[in-house]
PDB file of C-alpha atoms in Angstrom:
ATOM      1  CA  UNK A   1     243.771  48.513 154.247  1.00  0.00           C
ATOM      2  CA  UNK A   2     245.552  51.044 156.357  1.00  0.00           C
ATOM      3  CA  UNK A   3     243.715  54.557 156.666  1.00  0.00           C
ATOM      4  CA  UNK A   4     246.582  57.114 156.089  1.00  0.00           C
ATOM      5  CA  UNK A   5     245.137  60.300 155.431  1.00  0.00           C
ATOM      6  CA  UNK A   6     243.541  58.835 152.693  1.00  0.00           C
ATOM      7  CA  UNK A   7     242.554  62.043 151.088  1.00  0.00           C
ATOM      8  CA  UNK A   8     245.957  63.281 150.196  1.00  0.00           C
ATOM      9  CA  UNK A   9     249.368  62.369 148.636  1.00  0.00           C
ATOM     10  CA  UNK A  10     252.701  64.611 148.911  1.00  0.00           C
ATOM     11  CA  UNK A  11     254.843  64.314 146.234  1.00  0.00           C
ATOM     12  CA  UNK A  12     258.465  64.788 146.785  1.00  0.00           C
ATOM     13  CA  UNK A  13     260.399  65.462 143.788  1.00  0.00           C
ATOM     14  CA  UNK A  14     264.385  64.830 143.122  1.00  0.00           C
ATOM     15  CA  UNK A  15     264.284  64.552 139.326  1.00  0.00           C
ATOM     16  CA  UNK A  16     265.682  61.448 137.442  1.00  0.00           C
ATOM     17  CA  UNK A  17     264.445  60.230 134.168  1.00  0.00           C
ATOM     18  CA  UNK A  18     261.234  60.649 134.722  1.00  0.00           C
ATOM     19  CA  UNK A  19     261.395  64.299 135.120  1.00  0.00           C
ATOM     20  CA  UNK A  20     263.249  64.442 132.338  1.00  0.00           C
ATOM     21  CA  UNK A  21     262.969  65.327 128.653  1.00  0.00           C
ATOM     22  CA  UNK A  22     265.122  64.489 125.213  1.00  0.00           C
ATOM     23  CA  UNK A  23     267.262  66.690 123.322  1.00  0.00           C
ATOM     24  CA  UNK A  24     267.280  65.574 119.597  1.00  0.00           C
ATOM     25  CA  UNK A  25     270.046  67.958 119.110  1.00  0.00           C
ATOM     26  CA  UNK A  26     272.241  65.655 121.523  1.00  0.00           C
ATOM     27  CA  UNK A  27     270.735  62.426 121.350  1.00  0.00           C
ATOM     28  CA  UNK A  28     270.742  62.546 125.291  1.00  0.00           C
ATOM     29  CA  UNK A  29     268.172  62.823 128.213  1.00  0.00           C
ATOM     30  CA  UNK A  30     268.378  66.256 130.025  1.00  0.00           C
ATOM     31  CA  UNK A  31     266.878  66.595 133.503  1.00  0.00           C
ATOM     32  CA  UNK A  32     263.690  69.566 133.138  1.00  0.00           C
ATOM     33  CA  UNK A  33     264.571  72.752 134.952  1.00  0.00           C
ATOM     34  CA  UNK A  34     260.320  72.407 136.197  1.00  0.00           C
ATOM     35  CA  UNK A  35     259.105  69.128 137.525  1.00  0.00           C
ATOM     36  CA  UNK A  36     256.176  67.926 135.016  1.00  0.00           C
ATOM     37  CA  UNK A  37     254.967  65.165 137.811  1.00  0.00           C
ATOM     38  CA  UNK A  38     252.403  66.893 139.388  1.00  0.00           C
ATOM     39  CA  UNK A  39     250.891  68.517 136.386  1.00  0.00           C
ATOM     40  CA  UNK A  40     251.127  64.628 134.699  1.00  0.00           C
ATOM     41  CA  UNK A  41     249.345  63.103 137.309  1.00  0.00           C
ATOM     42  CA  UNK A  42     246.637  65.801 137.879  1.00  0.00           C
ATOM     43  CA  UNK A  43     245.828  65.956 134.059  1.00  0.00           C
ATOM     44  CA  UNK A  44     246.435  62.078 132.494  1.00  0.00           C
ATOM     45  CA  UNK A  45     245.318  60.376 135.941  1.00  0.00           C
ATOM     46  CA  UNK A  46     242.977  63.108 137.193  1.00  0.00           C
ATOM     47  CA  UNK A  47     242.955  61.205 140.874  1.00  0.00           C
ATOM     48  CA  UNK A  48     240.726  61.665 143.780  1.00  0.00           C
ATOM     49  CA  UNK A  49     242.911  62.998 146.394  1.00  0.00           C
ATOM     50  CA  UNK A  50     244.284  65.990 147.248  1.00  0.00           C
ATOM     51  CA  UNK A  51     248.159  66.106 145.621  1.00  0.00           C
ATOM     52  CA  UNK A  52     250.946  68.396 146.626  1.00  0.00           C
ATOM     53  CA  UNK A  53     254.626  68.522 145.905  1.00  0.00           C
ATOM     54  CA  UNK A  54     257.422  69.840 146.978  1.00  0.00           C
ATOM     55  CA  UNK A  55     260.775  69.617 144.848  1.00  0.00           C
ATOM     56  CA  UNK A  56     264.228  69.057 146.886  1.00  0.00           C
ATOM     57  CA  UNK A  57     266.123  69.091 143.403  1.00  0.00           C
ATOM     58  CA  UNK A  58     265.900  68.293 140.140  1.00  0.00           C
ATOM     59  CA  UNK A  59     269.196  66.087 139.654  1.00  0.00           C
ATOM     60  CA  UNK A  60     270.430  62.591 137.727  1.00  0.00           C
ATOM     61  CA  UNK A  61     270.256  60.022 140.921  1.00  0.00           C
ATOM     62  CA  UNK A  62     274.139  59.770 140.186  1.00  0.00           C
ATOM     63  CA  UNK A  63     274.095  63.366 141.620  1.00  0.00           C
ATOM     64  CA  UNK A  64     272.685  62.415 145.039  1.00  0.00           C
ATOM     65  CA  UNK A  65     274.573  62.711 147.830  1.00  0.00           C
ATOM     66  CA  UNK A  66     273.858  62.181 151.700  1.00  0.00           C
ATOM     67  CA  UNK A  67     273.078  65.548 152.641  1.00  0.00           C
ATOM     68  CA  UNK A  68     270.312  65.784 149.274  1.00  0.00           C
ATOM     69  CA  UNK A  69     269.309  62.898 151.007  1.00  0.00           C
ATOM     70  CA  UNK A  70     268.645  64.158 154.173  1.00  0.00           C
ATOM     71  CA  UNK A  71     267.073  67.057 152.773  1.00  0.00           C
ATOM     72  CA  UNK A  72     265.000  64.355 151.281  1.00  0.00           C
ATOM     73  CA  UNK A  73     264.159  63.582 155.029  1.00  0.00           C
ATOM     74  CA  UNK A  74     263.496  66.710 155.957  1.00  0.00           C
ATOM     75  CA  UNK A  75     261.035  67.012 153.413  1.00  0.00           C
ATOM     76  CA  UNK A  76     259.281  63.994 154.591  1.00  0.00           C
ATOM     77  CA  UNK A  77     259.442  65.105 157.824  1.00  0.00           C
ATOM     78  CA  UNK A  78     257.647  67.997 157.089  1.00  0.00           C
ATOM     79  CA  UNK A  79     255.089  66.431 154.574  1.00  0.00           C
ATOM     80  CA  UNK A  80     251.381  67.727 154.943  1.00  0.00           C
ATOM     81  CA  UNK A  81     250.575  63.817 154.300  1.00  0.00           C
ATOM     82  CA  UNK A  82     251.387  60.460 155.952  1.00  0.00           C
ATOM     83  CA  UNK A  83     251.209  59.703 152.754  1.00  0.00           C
ATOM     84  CA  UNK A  84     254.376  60.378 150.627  1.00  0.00           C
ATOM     85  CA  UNK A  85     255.483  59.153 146.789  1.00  0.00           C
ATOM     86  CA  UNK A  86     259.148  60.284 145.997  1.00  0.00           C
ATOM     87  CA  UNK A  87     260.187  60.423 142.541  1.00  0.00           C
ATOM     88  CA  UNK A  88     263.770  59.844 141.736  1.00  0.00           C
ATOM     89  CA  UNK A  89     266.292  58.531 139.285  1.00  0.00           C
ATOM     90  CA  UNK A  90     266.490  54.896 139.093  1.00  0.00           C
ATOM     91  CA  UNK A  91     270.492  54.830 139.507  1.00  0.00           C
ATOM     92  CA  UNK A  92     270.274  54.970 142.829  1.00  0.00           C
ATOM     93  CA  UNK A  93     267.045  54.489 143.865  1.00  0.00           C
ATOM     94  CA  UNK A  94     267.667  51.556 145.892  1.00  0.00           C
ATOM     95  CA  UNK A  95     270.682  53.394 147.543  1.00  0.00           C
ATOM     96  CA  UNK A  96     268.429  56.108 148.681  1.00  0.00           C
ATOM     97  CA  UNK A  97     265.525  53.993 150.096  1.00  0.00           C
ATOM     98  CA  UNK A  98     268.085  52.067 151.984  1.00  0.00           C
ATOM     99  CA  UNK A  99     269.451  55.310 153.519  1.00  0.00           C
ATOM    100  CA  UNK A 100     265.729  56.650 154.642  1.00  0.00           C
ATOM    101  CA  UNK A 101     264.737  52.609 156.129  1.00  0.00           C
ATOM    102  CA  UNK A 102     268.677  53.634 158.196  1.00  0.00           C
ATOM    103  CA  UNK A 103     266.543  56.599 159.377  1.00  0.00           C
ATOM    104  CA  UNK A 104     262.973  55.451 159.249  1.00  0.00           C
ATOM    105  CA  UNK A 105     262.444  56.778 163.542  1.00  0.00           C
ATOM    106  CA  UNK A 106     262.910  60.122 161.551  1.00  0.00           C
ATOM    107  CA  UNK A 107     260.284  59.609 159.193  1.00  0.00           C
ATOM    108  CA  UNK A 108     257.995  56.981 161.640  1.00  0.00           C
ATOM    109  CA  UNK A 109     254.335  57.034 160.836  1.00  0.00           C
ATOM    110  CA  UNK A 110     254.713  57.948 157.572  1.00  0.00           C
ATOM    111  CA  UNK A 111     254.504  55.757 153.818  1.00  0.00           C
ATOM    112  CA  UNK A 112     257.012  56.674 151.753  1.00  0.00           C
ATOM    113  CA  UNK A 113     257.403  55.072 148.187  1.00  0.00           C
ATOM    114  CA  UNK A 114     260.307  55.941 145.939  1.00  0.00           C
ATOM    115  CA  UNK A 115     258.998  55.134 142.272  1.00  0.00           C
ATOM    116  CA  UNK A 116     260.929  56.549 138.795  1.00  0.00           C
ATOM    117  CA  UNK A 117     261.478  55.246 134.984  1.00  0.00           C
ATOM    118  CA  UNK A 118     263.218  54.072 132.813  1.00  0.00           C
ATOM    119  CA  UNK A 119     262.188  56.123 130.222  1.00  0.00           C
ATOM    120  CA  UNK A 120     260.794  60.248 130.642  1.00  0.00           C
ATOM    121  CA  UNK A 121     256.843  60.801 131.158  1.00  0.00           C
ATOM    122  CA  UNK A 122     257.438  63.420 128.376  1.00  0.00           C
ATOM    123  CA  UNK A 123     259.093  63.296 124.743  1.00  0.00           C
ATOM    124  CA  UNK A 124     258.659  59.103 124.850  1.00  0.00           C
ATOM    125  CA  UNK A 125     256.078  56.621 123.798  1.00  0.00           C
ATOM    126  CA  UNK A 126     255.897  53.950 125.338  1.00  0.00           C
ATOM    127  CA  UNK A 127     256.504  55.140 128.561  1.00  0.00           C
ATOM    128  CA  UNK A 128     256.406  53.415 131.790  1.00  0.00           C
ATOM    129  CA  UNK A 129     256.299  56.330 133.974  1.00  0.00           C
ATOM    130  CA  UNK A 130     252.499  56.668 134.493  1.00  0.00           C
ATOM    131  CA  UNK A 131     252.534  53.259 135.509  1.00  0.00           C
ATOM    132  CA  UNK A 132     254.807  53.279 137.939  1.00  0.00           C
ATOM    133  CA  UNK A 133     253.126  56.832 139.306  1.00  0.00           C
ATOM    134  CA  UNK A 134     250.187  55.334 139.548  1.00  0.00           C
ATOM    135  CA  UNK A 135     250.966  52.291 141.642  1.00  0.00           C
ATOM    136  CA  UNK A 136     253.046  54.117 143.698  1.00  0.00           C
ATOM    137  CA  UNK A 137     250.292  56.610 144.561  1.00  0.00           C
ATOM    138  CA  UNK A 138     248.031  53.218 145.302  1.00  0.00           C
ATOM    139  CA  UNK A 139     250.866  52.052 147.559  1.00  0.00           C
ATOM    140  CA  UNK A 140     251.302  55.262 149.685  1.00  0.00           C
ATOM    141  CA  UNK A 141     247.868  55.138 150.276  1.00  0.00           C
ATOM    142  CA  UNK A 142     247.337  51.189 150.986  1.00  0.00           C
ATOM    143  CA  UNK A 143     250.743  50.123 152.387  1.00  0.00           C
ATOM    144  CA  UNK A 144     251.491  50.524 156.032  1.00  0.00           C
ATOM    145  CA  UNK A 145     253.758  52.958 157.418  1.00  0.00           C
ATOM    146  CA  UNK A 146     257.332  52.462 156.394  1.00  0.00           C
ATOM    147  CA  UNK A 147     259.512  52.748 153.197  1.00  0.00           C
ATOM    148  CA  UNK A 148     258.828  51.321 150.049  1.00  0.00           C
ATOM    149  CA  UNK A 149     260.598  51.014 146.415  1.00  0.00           C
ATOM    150  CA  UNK A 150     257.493  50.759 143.638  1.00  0.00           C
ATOM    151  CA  UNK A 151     258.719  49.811 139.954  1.00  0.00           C
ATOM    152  CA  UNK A 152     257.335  47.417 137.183  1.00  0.00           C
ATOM    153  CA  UNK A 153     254.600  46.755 139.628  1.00  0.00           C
ATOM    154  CA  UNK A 154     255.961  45.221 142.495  1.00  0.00           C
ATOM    155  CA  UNK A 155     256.617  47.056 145.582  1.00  0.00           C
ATOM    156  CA  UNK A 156     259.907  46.016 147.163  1.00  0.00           C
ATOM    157  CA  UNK A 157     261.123  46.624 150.705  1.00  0.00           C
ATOM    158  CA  UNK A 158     264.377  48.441 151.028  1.00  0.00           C
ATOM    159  CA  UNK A 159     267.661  46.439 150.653  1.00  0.00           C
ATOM    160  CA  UNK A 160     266.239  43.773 148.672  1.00  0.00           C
ATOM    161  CA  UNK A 161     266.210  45.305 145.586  1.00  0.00           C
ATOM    162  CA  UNK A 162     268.533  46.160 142.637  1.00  0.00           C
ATOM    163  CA  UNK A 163     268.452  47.820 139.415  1.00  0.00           C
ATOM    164  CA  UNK A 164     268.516  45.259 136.030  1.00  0.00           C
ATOM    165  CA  UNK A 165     270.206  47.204 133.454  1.00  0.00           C
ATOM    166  CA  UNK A 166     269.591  44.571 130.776  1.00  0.00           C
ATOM    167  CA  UNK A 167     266.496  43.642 131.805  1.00  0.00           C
ATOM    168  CA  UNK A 168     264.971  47.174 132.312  1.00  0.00           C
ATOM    169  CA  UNK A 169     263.547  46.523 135.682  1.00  0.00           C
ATOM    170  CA  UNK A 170     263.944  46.431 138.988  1.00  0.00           C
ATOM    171  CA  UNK A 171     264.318  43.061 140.691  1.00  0.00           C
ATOM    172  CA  UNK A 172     264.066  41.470 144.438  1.00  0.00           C
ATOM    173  CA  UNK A 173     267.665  40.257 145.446  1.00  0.00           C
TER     174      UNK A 173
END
């Protein structure tokens, strides 16, 4: 077990589905304009450690570009934990973890996992978004230093991974 600072886990938001919330009146998912991750963990997981966040956006993955992606590293950078868990849309999930393992000497000693949904924390039952939160939270803490990708409970190493449409998961490749 690696001793991070154990007692603490920054949350770095970028929106997706899992931040997200649906509109009846369209029959679509609409990104929140307020992140409900924190609040989500704190009240339905009630952890024991310390949680922060900060938000870099609050965008569909699709959105991403590289510079919200090195303002993704920034944030990182300037985490108050070694210990990071980085929500964001599973579209390009796996494009953004590759781009932070191209920069991990940026972002060396610290765990970073990306984790998302496939379907919003709020507005849908069953979700699987408090799953995945929760592993990825046991992850950041466990897992060495480096960059990690944590869906349907497997954590995958960058570039080895890819999105399943059909099957609604994320798979090793």
């Amino acid at each position: 077990m690696t001793d991070h600072n154990n007692t603490h886990i920054h949350l770095i938001i970028t929106g997706g589905t899992i931040d997200s919330v649906f509109d009846p009146r369209s029959d679509s998912i609409l990104i929140n304009d307020a992140s409900v991750v924190k609040e989500h963990i704190d009240d339905l997981i009630r952890p024991h450690f310390k949680l922060t966040q900060k938000i870099v956006t609050l965008k569909d993955s699709r959105e991403l570009t590289d510079h919200t992606r090195e303002d993704i590293i920034s944030a990182i950078q300037f985490s108050p934990s070694d210990s990071v868990v980085l929500t964001h849309g599973t579209f390009t999930m796996a494009t953004t973890a590759t781009y932070l393992q191209a920069h991990a000497a940026r972002i060396a000693n610290k765990t970073v996992v990306l984790t998302g949904s496939f379907f919003p924390i709020k507005g849908f039952s069953p979700t699987d978004a408090s799953f995945n939160l929760g592993f990825a939270c046991a992850a950041a803490l466990l897992s060495p230093a480096g960059v990690y990708l944590a869906m349907n409970g497997k954590l995958f190493s960058p570039g080895r991974v890819a999105k399943n449409i059909s099957e609604g998961r994320f798979e090793s490749i």
